[in-house]
Amino acid sequence: MSAQTAPSELACDIFCAVIDNFGDIGVCWRVARQLRTEHGWRVRLLVDDLKVFHALCPEVDATLARQHAAGVTIEHWCEPTHAGDTLEIADVVIEAFACEIPHAYVAVMARRPRKPVWINLEYLSGEDLVADFHLRPSPHPRFPLEKSFFFPGFGPGTGGVIKERDLDARRANFDAAAWWCERVGIERPHSAKTVISLFAYENPAIDALLAQWRDGDAPVVLLVPEGRISGALARFFGLPTFAAGASARVGALEAHALGFVEQPRFDELLWAADINFVRGEDSFVRAQWAAKPFVWHIYPQADDAHLPKLDAALDHYTNGLADAARDAMHLFWHAWNGTSTPDWRDFWTHRRELEARALRWADELARIGDLADNLVAHAAESHLDA
Ligand code: TRH
């Protein structure tokens, strides 16, 4: 690439190894689409598991070595040696979540006259200390290359989180009535019913919560995307499965199982509900942009390493809430993450305050800046320096 090339024409390779679930490819696919559509980069996404990718983007054919979707080139990355059909080296190389990019690729990166901007995209953490490490360069032990660590986060000095430019407009134009008929097959519930979406890992607290919703005075409509929590729903309702299309009703609780939808449509579920149970990383972020109260099932790590991250997120999110609402939220999130039995009534007493806070938080978070914008700014700066 010549020195005159505009940053908007940069070529970018994103390497993604799917560890488990949908979060790794979920984040990479979002970033890839955004870099393409909002910044005009030529993006190639190298993914080691196309079957998981297919769930988020049904257009992806898991049998193909190379294909295109949403303007992005997608290659099946056959770990660990394969580095794309041709050993073309991009201007910006992103390794997601410390996946190891092939040695042959790194060796050619080092021989390129103009060195690529090499970024390791880290997992999101609400801990403020990530600002100290964000964009810190690390020289390669053998090659004349430098890698920067890009830390998404909630505080100033971090990389922020993903927010597409059209997200607010899409949310504002969301047709809830049509969505209920199309996705759930029923009329939109009237406002006296609390609509709850439930996207979670297996969770020992679910039985107690389902019983509380069943026995409560206020009607609850539960929307459950098919997945790891579905077995618990089936057991609770005494059904063989709780797969897409299934519905069940007991006491004050009615529940509907939904099929998995392509990623751009996932937000609609969050917009349709009054409160969202989300998990992992990407749905956790989307729930924040939905500007509704939410409960986070954090991805559990060995030795409870996830708990400080849960508390860090709570600290940001509950900032400015009155003590009672803040305490209720701490208690409920911790209970849902395995420490005790959740108390729905106590938590939901604070509904109005939680709703107001959710709106304010979405504004505060937007001020940190979008992750892709921040990444592009860093790449443009580093590319000009190279
Ligand atoms: O699937 P997750 O649990 O993902 C992860 C991974 O486990 C990863 O290894 C771990 O490190 C990380 O969490 C922290 O949850 P997450 O991140 O919310 O990803 C789910 C994706 O699935 C998200 O992009 C939204 C998408 N999705 C759809 O596209 N359609 C759907 O119908 C649903 C329910 C989800």
Short mmCIF file of C-alpha atoms and ligand atoms in Angstrom, two decimals:
data_model
loop_
_atom_site.label_atom_id
_atom_site.label_comp_id
_atom_site.label_asym_id
_atom_site.label_seq_id
_atom_site.Cartn_x
_atom_site.Cartn_y
_atom_site.Cartn_z
CA MET A 1 0.00 0.00 0.00
CA SER A 2 1.36 3.41 -0.91
CA ALA A 3 2.00 6.17 1.60
CA GLN A 4 -0.78 8.21 -0.05
CA THR A 5 -3.49 5.59 0.56
CA ALA A 6 -6.38 7.00 2.56
CA PRO A 7 -7.03 5.32 5.90
CA SER A 8 -10.54 4.46 4.66
CA GLU A 9 -9.04 2.01 2.17
CA LEU A 10 -7.12 0.01 4.73
CA ALA A 11 -7.19 -3.76 4.48
CA CYS A 12 -7.85 -5.58 7.72
CA ASP A 13 -7.54 -9.24 8.71
CA ILE A 14 -9.38 -10.38 11.83
CA PHE A 15 -8.43 -13.78 13.28
CA CYS A 16 -11.07 -15.42 15.46
CA ALA A 17 -10.81 -18.72 17.32
CA VAL A 18 -14.14 -19.85 18.72
CA ILE A 19 -13.53 -21.03 22.29
CA ASP A 20 -17.14 -21.82 23.12
CA ASN A 21 -20.64 -20.41 22.73
CA PHE A 22 -21.22 -17.43 20.46
CA GLY A 23 -19.37 -14.52 22.06
CA ASP A 24 -16.00 -14.78 20.30
CA ILE A 25 -17.43 -14.84 16.80
CA GLY A 26 -20.31 -12.59 17.95
CA VAL A 27 -17.93 -9.75 18.77
CA CYS A 28 -15.68 -10.36 15.73
CA TRP A 29 -18.60 -10.46 13.31
CA ARG A 30 -19.96 -7.19 14.67
CA VAL A 31 -16.58 -5.45 14.44
CA ALA A 32 -15.96 -6.86 10.96
CA ARG A 33 -19.29 -5.58 9.63
CA GLN A 34 -18.80 -2.22 11.23
CA LEU A 35 -15.28 -1.72 9.90
CA ARG A 36 -16.64 -2.56 6.46
CA THR A 37 -19.88 -0.57 6.43
CA GLU A 38 -18.99 2.41 8.58
CA HIS A 39 -15.30 2.82 7.78
CA GLY A 40 -15.01 1.34 4.30
CA TRP A 41 -12.16 -1.02 5.24
CA ARG A 42 -11.56 -4.15 3.19
CA VAL A 43 -12.16 -6.77 5.85
CA ARG A 44 -11.27 -10.45 5.86
CA LEU A 45 -12.49 -12.52 8.80
CA LEU A 46 -10.65 -15.79 9.42
CA VAL A 47 -12.71 -18.04 11.67
CA ASP A 48 -11.88 -21.56 12.83
CA ASP A 49 -15.50 -22.67 13.40
CA LEU A 50 -17.94 -21.81 10.63
CA LYS A 51 -20.76 -23.88 12.13
CA VAL A 52 -21.04 -21.56 15.11
CA PHE A 53 -20.72 -18.60 12.75
CA HIS A 54 -23.63 -19.99 10.66
CA ALA A 55 -25.96 -19.61 13.67
CA LEU A 56 -25.28 -15.86 13.79
CA CYS A 57 -25.21 -15.44 10.03
CA PRO A 58 -27.24 -18.14 8.24
CA GLU A 59 -25.72 -17.00 4.91
CA VAL A 60 -22.40 -18.51 5.98
CA ASP A 61 -21.92 -21.94 4.42
CA ALA A 62 -19.84 -24.05 6.80
CA THR A 63 -18.47 -26.16 3.94
CA LEU A 64 -16.80 -23.30 2.06
CA ALA A 65 -13.18 -22.29 2.46
CA ARG A 66 -13.82 -18.74 1.25
CA GLN A 67 -17.01 -16.72 0.86
CA HIS A 68 -18.47 -13.25 1.33
CA ALA A 69 -21.23 -11.89 3.57
CA ALA A 70 -22.15 -8.28 4.35
CA GLY A 71 -19.21 -7.12 2.23
CA VAL A 72 -16.75 -9.05 4.41
CA THR A 73 -14.54 -11.85 3.07
CA ILE A 74 -14.84 -14.89 5.29
CA GLU A 75 -12.27 -17.66 5.33
CA HIS A 76 -12.29 -20.91 7.20
CA TRP A 77 -9.17 -20.64 9.32
CA CYS A 78 -7.80 -24.15 9.69
CA GLU A 79 -5.74 -23.69 12.76
CA PRO A 80 -2.94 -23.33 13.45
CA THR A 81 -0.99 -23.08 10.19
CA HIS A 82 -3.45 -21.71 7.67
CA ALA A 83 -3.34 -17.97 7.16
CA GLY A 84 -5.71 -17.36 4.32
CA ASP A 85 -5.81 -18.65 0.78
CA THR A 86 -3.02 -16.34 -0.19
CA LEU A 87 -0.47 -15.05 2.22
CA GLU A 88 -1.57 -11.49 1.67
CA ILE A 89 -0.83 -9.41 4.70
CA ALA A 90 -3.29 -6.70 5.64
CA ASP A 91 -2.52 -3.17 6.84
CA VAL A 92 -4.27 -3.88 10.12
CA VAL A 93 -4.15 -7.30 11.74
CA ILE A 94 -6.51 -7.99 14.63
CA GLU A 95 -6.13 -11.12 16.70
CA ALA A 96 -9.23 -11.51 18.77
CA PHE A 97 -9.02 -12.52 22.40
CA ALA A 98 -5.37 -13.56 22.30
CA CYS A 99 -5.88 -16.26 19.66
CA GLU A 100 -2.50 -17.13 18.23
CA ILE A 101 -2.09 -16.05 14.63
CA PRO A 102 -0.07 -18.41 12.42
CA HIS A 103 3.69 -18.22 12.63
CA ALA A 104 4.00 -18.07 8.82
CA TYR A 105 1.74 -15.04 8.77
CA VAL A 106 3.72 -13.25 11.49
CA ALA A 107 6.98 -13.96 9.65
CA VAL A 108 5.61 -12.33 6.49
CA MET A 109 4.24 -9.41 8.52
CA ALA A 110 7.79 -8.78 9.67
CA ARG A 111 9.11 -8.72 6.09
CA ARG A 112 6.53 -6.20 4.90
CA PRO A 113 8.24 -2.85 4.17
CA ARG A 114 5.46 -1.00 5.94
CA LYS A 115 4.70 -2.93 9.10
CA PRO A 116 1.03 -3.74 9.72
CA VAL A 117 -0.75 -2.30 12.72
CA TRP A 118 -1.09 -5.35 14.96
CA ILE A 119 -3.82 -5.31 17.57
CA ASN A 120 -4.86 -7.85 20.15
CA LEU A 121 -8.52 -7.23 20.90
CA GLU A 122 -9.13 -8.19 24.52
CA TYR A 123 -12.30 -9.27 26.31
CA LEU A 124 -14.44 -6.54 27.82
CA SER A 125 -13.88 -5.74 31.46
CA GLY A 126 -15.44 -3.00 33.56
CA GLU A 127 -12.36 -2.84 35.78
CA ASP A 128 -10.84 0.63 35.69
CA LEU A 129 -7.30 -0.73 35.66
CA VAL A 130 -7.74 -1.77 32.02
CA ALA A 131 -7.25 1.89 31.07
CA ASP A 132 -3.61 1.53 32.23
CA PHE A 133 -3.04 -1.26 29.70
CA HIS A 134 -5.19 -0.03 26.83
CA LEU A 135 -3.11 0.43 23.66
CA ARG A 136 0.10 -0.35 25.47
CA PRO A 137 2.55 -1.62 22.82
CA SER A 138 4.49 -4.82 23.26
CA PRO A 139 7.50 -5.58 21.03
CA HIS A 140 7.70 -9.02 19.44
CA PRO A 141 10.55 -11.08 21.00
CA ARG A 142 12.08 -11.98 17.61
CA PHE A 143 10.63 -9.88 14.82
CA PRO A 144 10.71 -6.10 14.33
CA LEU A 145 6.99 -5.91 15.10
CA GLU A 146 4.90 -4.35 17.81
CA LYS A 147 1.49 -5.44 19.03
CA SER A 148 -0.96 -3.20 20.91
CA PHE A 149 -3.48 -4.47 23.41
CA PHE A 150 -6.89 -2.98 22.83
CA PHE A 151 -9.11 -3.10 25.92
CA PRO A 152 -12.84 -2.54 25.57
CA GLY A 153 -14.25 -0.97 28.71
CA PHE A 154 -16.71 1.35 30.37
CA GLY A 155 -14.42 4.08 31.65
CA PRO A 156 -12.45 6.93 30.13
CA GLY A 157 -9.17 5.82 28.59
CA THR A 158 -10.53 2.41 27.53
CA GLY A 159 -11.57 1.29 24.04
CA GLY A 160 -15.30 1.60 24.83
CA VAL A 161 -17.82 -0.93 23.52
CA ILE A 162 -19.36 -1.51 20.11
CA LYS A 163 -22.18 0.79 19.09
CA GLU A 164 -23.20 0.97 15.46
CA ARG A 165 -24.11 4.37 14.05
CA ASP A 166 -27.62 3.28 13.10
CA LEU A 167 -28.42 1.55 16.40
CA ASP A 168 -30.43 4.36 18.03
CA ALA A 169 -32.44 4.91 14.85
CA ARG A 170 -33.15 1.19 14.51
CA ARG A 171 -34.35 1.07 18.11
CA ALA A 172 -36.52 4.15 17.65
CA ASN A 173 -38.15 2.62 14.56
CA PHE A 174 -38.73 -0.78 16.12
CA ASP A 175 -42.25 -2.00 15.40
CA ALA A 176 -43.07 -3.91 18.58
CA ALA A 177 -46.59 -4.93 17.56
CA ALA A 178 -45.36 -6.51 14.33
CA TRP A 179 -42.47 -8.19 16.14
CA TRP A 180 -44.76 -9.94 18.65
CA CYS A 181 -46.96 -11.34 15.92
CA GLU A 182 -44.05 -12.46 13.77
CA ARG A 183 -41.67 -13.84 16.41
CA VAL A 184 -43.93 -14.99 19.23
CA GLY A 185 -47.19 -15.49 17.36
CA ILE A 186 -49.27 -13.52 19.88
CA GLU A 187 -50.42 -9.93 20.31
CA ARG A 188 -48.08 -7.62 22.18
CA PRO A 189 -48.91 -8.08 25.90
CA HIS A 190 -50.60 -5.15 27.65
CA SER A 191 -48.50 -3.05 29.98
CA ALA A 192 -49.70 -4.75 33.19
CA LYS A 193 -47.66 -7.79 32.17
CA THR A 194 -43.92 -7.75 32.74
CA VAL A 195 -42.05 -9.03 29.71
CA ILE A 196 -38.76 -10.73 30.53
CA SER A 197 -36.20 -12.08 28.06
CA LEU A 198 -33.96 -14.87 29.29
CA PHE A 199 -30.65 -15.60 27.55
CA ALA A 200 -28.47 -17.43 30.04
CA TYR A 201 -26.17 -20.35 30.78
CA GLU A 202 -27.42 -23.23 32.89
CA ASN A 203 -28.18 -21.63 36.23
CA PRO A 204 -29.07 -23.23 39.58
CA ALA A 205 -31.07 -20.12 40.51
CA ILE A 206 -33.55 -20.55 37.66
CA ASP A 207 -35.94 -22.90 39.47
CA ALA A 208 -36.46 -20.47 42.36
CA LEU A 209 -37.00 -17.60 39.97
CA LEU A 210 -39.48 -19.46 37.80
CA ALA A 211 -41.41 -20.41 40.94
CA GLN A 212 -41.46 -16.78 42.09
CA TRP A 213 -42.79 -15.63 38.73
CA ARG A 214 -45.40 -18.40 38.75
CA ASP A 215 -46.57 -17.53 42.28
CA GLY A 216 -46.35 -13.73 41.98
CA ASP A 217 -49.31 -11.29 41.93
CA ALA A 218 -48.21 -9.70 38.64
CA PRO A 219 -48.35 -11.56 35.32
CA VAL A 220 -45.02 -12.33 33.66
CA VAL A 221 -44.39 -13.12 29.99
CA LEU A 222 -41.07 -14.88 29.57
CA LEU A 223 -39.26 -15.06 26.22
CA VAL A 224 -36.56 -17.71 26.06
CA PRO A 225 -34.25 -18.09 23.07
CA GLU A 226 -33.50 -21.77 22.60
CA GLY A 227 -30.22 -22.67 24.24
CA ARG A 228 -28.42 -23.74 27.37
CA ILE A 229 -31.20 -22.74 29.79
CA SER A 230 -33.97 -24.44 27.78
CA GLY A 231 -33.63 -27.78 29.61
CA ALA A 232 -34.44 -26.10 32.92
CA LEU A 233 -37.60 -24.58 31.44
CA ALA A 234 -38.68 -27.96 30.09
CA ARG A 235 -38.19 -29.57 33.51
CA PHE A 236 -40.08 -26.78 35.26
CA PHE A 237 -43.08 -27.11 32.96
CA GLY A 238 -42.91 -30.90 32.84
CA LEU A 239 -42.30 -30.94 29.08
CA PRO A 240 -39.85 -33.13 27.12
CA THR A 241 -38.20 -30.05 25.59
CA PHE A 242 -38.67 -26.30 25.46
CA ALA A 243 -37.70 -25.73 21.83
CA ALA A 244 -38.55 -22.85 19.49
CA GLY A 245 -42.31 -22.50 19.10
CA ALA A 246 -43.13 -24.08 22.48
CA SER A 247 -45.28 -22.18 24.98
CA ALA A 248 -46.33 -23.01 28.51
CA ARG A 249 -48.38 -21.38 31.22
CA VAL A 250 -48.64 -21.92 34.96
CA GLY A 251 -49.95 -19.51 37.62
CA ALA A 252 -48.90 -15.95 36.74
CA LEU A 253 -46.19 -17.14 34.37
CA GLU A 254 -46.44 -17.73 30.65
CA ALA A 255 -43.32 -18.62 28.68
CA HIS A 256 -42.50 -18.77 24.99
CA ALA A 257 -39.44 -20.39 23.42
CA LEU A 258 -37.92 -18.56 20.46
CA GLY A 259 -35.63 -19.76 17.71
CA PHE A 260 -32.12 -18.38 17.36
CA VAL A 261 -32.12 -15.41 14.95
CA GLU A 262 -29.34 -13.84 12.87
CA GLN A 263 -27.28 -11.44 14.92
CA PRO A 264 -28.63 -8.11 13.60
CA ARG A 265 -32.09 -9.15 14.80
CA PHE A 266 -31.03 -10.15 18.31
CA ASP A 267 -31.51 -6.56 19.56
CA GLU A 268 -35.23 -6.74 18.81
CA LEU A 269 -35.73 -9.26 21.59
CA LEU A 270 -34.13 -6.84 24.05
CA TRP A 271 -36.25 -3.94 22.80
CA ALA A 272 -39.43 -6.00 23.11
CA ALA A 273 -38.87 -6.88 26.77
CA ASP A 274 -39.18 -4.80 29.95
CA ILE A 275 -36.09 -6.44 31.45
CA ASN A 276 -33.42 -8.62 29.87
CA PHE A 277 -31.36 -11.44 31.29
CA VAL A 278 -28.18 -11.59 29.20
CA ARG A 279 -24.81 -13.33 29.41
CA GLY A 280 -21.20 -13.42 28.19
CA GLU A 281 -19.99 -10.28 26.47
CA ASP A 282 -21.88 -9.27 23.37
CA SER A 283 -25.46 -9.66 24.64
CA PHE A 284 -24.35 -7.92 27.85
CA VAL A 285 -23.36 -4.88 25.78
CA ARG A 286 -26.48 -4.99 23.65
CA ALA A 287 -28.65 -4.98 26.77
CA GLN A 288 -26.98 -1.74 27.81
CA TRP A 289 -27.81 -0.11 24.48
CA ALA A 290 -31.40 -1.38 24.79
CA ALA A 291 -31.58 1.07 27.72
CA LYS A 292 -33.78 -1.27 29.75
CA PRO A 293 -33.02 -2.82 33.15
CA PHE A 294 -31.03 -6.02 32.77
CA VAL A 295 -29.39 -8.83 34.72
CA TRP A 296 -26.02 -10.18 33.66
CA HIS A 297 -24.98 -13.82 33.80
CA ILE A 298 -21.23 -13.36 33.51
CA TYR A 299 -19.12 -16.06 31.83
CA PRO A 300 -17.84 -18.06 34.81
CA GLN A 301 -14.08 -18.42 35.19
CA ALA A 302 -11.89 -20.66 37.35
CA ASP A 303 -11.30 -19.51 40.94
CA ASP A 304 -14.16 -17.03 40.67
CA ALA A 305 -11.95 -14.72 38.63
CA HIS A 306 -15.16 -13.35 37.08
CA LEU A 307 -16.54 -11.93 40.33
CA PRO A 308 -14.35 -8.78 40.44
CA LYS A 309 -15.48 -8.11 36.86
CA LEU A 310 -19.09 -8.51 37.89
CA ASP A 311 -18.56 -6.01 40.72
CA ALA A 312 -16.69 -3.59 38.47
CA ALA A 313 -19.59 -3.60 36.00
CA LEU A 314 -22.05 -3.11 38.85
CA ASP A 315 -20.03 -0.18 40.19
CA HIS A 316 -20.26 1.62 36.87
CA TYR A 317 -23.84 0.73 36.22
CA THR A 318 -25.28 1.49 39.66
CA ASN A 319 -23.42 4.76 40.05
CA GLY A 320 -25.96 7.40 41.07
CA LEU A 321 -28.67 4.94 42.12
CA ALA A 322 -30.20 5.40 45.57
CA ASP A 323 -28.76 2.99 48.16
CA ALA A 324 -31.81 0.70 48.32
CA ALA A 325 -31.98 0.21 44.54
CA ARG A 326 -28.21 -0.22 44.31
CA ASP A 327 -28.18 -2.84 47.09
CA ALA A 328 -31.10 -4.71 45.54
CA MET A 329 -29.30 -4.81 42.22
CA HIS A 330 -26.04 -6.04 43.78
CA LEU A 331 -27.91 -8.75 45.63
CA PHE A 332 -29.90 -9.88 42.62
CA TRP A 333 -26.98 -9.97 40.17
CA HIS A 334 -24.85 -11.88 42.66
CA ALA A 335 -27.64 -14.32 43.40
CA TRP A 336 -28.12 -14.94 39.67
CA ASN A 337 -24.40 -15.59 39.42
CA GLY A 338 -24.56 -18.35 41.94
CA THR A 339 -24.17 -16.91 45.39
CA SER A 340 -27.72 -17.18 46.80
CA THR A 341 -31.41 -17.33 45.92
CA PRO A 342 -32.61 -14.35 43.89
CA ASP A 343 -35.50 -12.32 45.31
CA TRP A 344 -37.49 -11.05 42.34
CA ARG A 345 -40.05 -9.06 44.31
CA ASP A 346 -37.37 -7.13 46.21
CA PHE A 347 -35.45 -6.41 43.01
CA TRP A 348 -38.41 -5.41 40.86
CA THR A 349 -39.78 -3.02 43.53
CA HIS A 350 -37.12 -0.68 42.18
CA ARG A 351 -38.32 -1.00 38.60
CA ARG A 352 -38.87 2.72 37.92
CA GLU A 353 -35.47 3.70 39.31
CA LEU A 354 -33.77 0.93 37.35
CA GLU A 355 -35.50 2.07 34.18
CA ALA A 356 -34.37 5.64 34.67
CA ARG A 357 -30.83 4.49 35.40
CA ALA A 358 -30.75 2.31 32.28
CA LEU A 359 -31.52 5.34 30.11
CA ARG A 360 -28.91 7.52 31.80
CA TRP A 361 -26.28 4.79 31.60
CA ALA A 362 -26.75 4.38 27.84
CA ASP A 363 -25.99 8.10 27.48
CA GLU A 364 -22.96 7.94 29.74
CA LEU A 365 -21.59 4.90 27.93
CA ALA A 366 -22.00 6.55 24.53
CA ARG A 367 -19.63 9.29 25.68
CA ILE A 368 -16.69 6.83 25.86
CA GLY A 369 -17.00 6.42 22.10
CA ASP A 370 -17.68 3.43 19.91
CA LEU A 371 -15.13 0.62 19.96
CA ALA A 372 -14.78 0.52 16.15
CA ASP A 373 -14.27 4.30 15.95
CA ASN A 374 -11.64 4.06 18.68
CA LEU A 375 -9.95 1.17 16.92
CA VAL A 376 -9.93 2.96 13.58
CA ALA A 377 -8.47 6.10 15.16
CA HIS A 378 -5.67 4.07 16.73
CA ALA A 379 -4.98 2.21 13.48
CA ALA A 380 -4.95 5.41 11.43
CA GLU A 381 -2.52 7.03 13.83
CA SER A 382 -0.22 4.00 13.97
CA HIS A 383 -0.41 3.47 10.21
CA LEU A 384 0.65 7.03 9.50
CA ASP A 385 3.54 6.63 11.95
CA ALA A 386 4.70 3.33 10.44
O1 TRH B 1 -22.51 -16.97 23.76
P1 TRH B 1 -21.87 -16.28 24.88
O2 TRH B 1 -21.91 -16.96 26.16
O3 TRH B 1 -20.44 -15.96 24.50
C1 TRH B 1 -19.22 -15.85 25.16
C2 TRH B 1 -18.34 -17.03 24.95
O4 TRH B 1 -18.72 -18.01 25.88
C3 TRH B 1 -16.92 -16.67 25.11
O5 TRH B 1 -16.08 -17.80 25.03
C4 TRH B 1 -16.73 -15.97 26.39
O6 TRH B 1 -15.43 -15.72 26.56
C5 TRH B 1 -17.57 -14.74 26.30
O7 TRH B 1 -18.94 -15.10 26.21
C6 TRH B 1 -17.38 -13.81 27.44
O8 TRH B 1 -22.61 -14.84 25.07
P2 TRH B 1 -22.52 -13.50 24.21
O9 TRH B 1 -21.15 -12.90 24.30
O10 TRH B 1 -23.62 -12.67 24.63
O11 TRH B 1 -22.74 -13.96 22.72
C7 TRH B 1 -23.97 -14.38 22.24
C8 TRH B 1 -24.13 -13.91 20.80
O12 TRH B 1 -25.24 -14.56 20.21
C9 TRH B 1 -24.39 -12.42 20.69
O13 TRH B 1 -23.63 -11.89 19.62
C10 TRH B 1 -25.86 -12.34 20.35
C11 TRH B 1 -26.02 -13.60 19.56
N1 TRH B 1 -27.40 -14.08 19.40
C12 TRH B 1 -27.98 -14.07 18.14
O14 TRH B 1 -27.34 -13.60 17.18
N2 TRH B 1 -29.23 -14.54 17.97
C13 TRH B 1 -29.96 -15.04 19.00
O15 TRH B 1 -31.12 -15.46 18.80
C14 TRH B 1 -29.36 -15.04 20.30
C15 TRH B 1 -30.13 -15.56 21.47
C16 TRH B 1 -28.08 -14.57 20.46
#
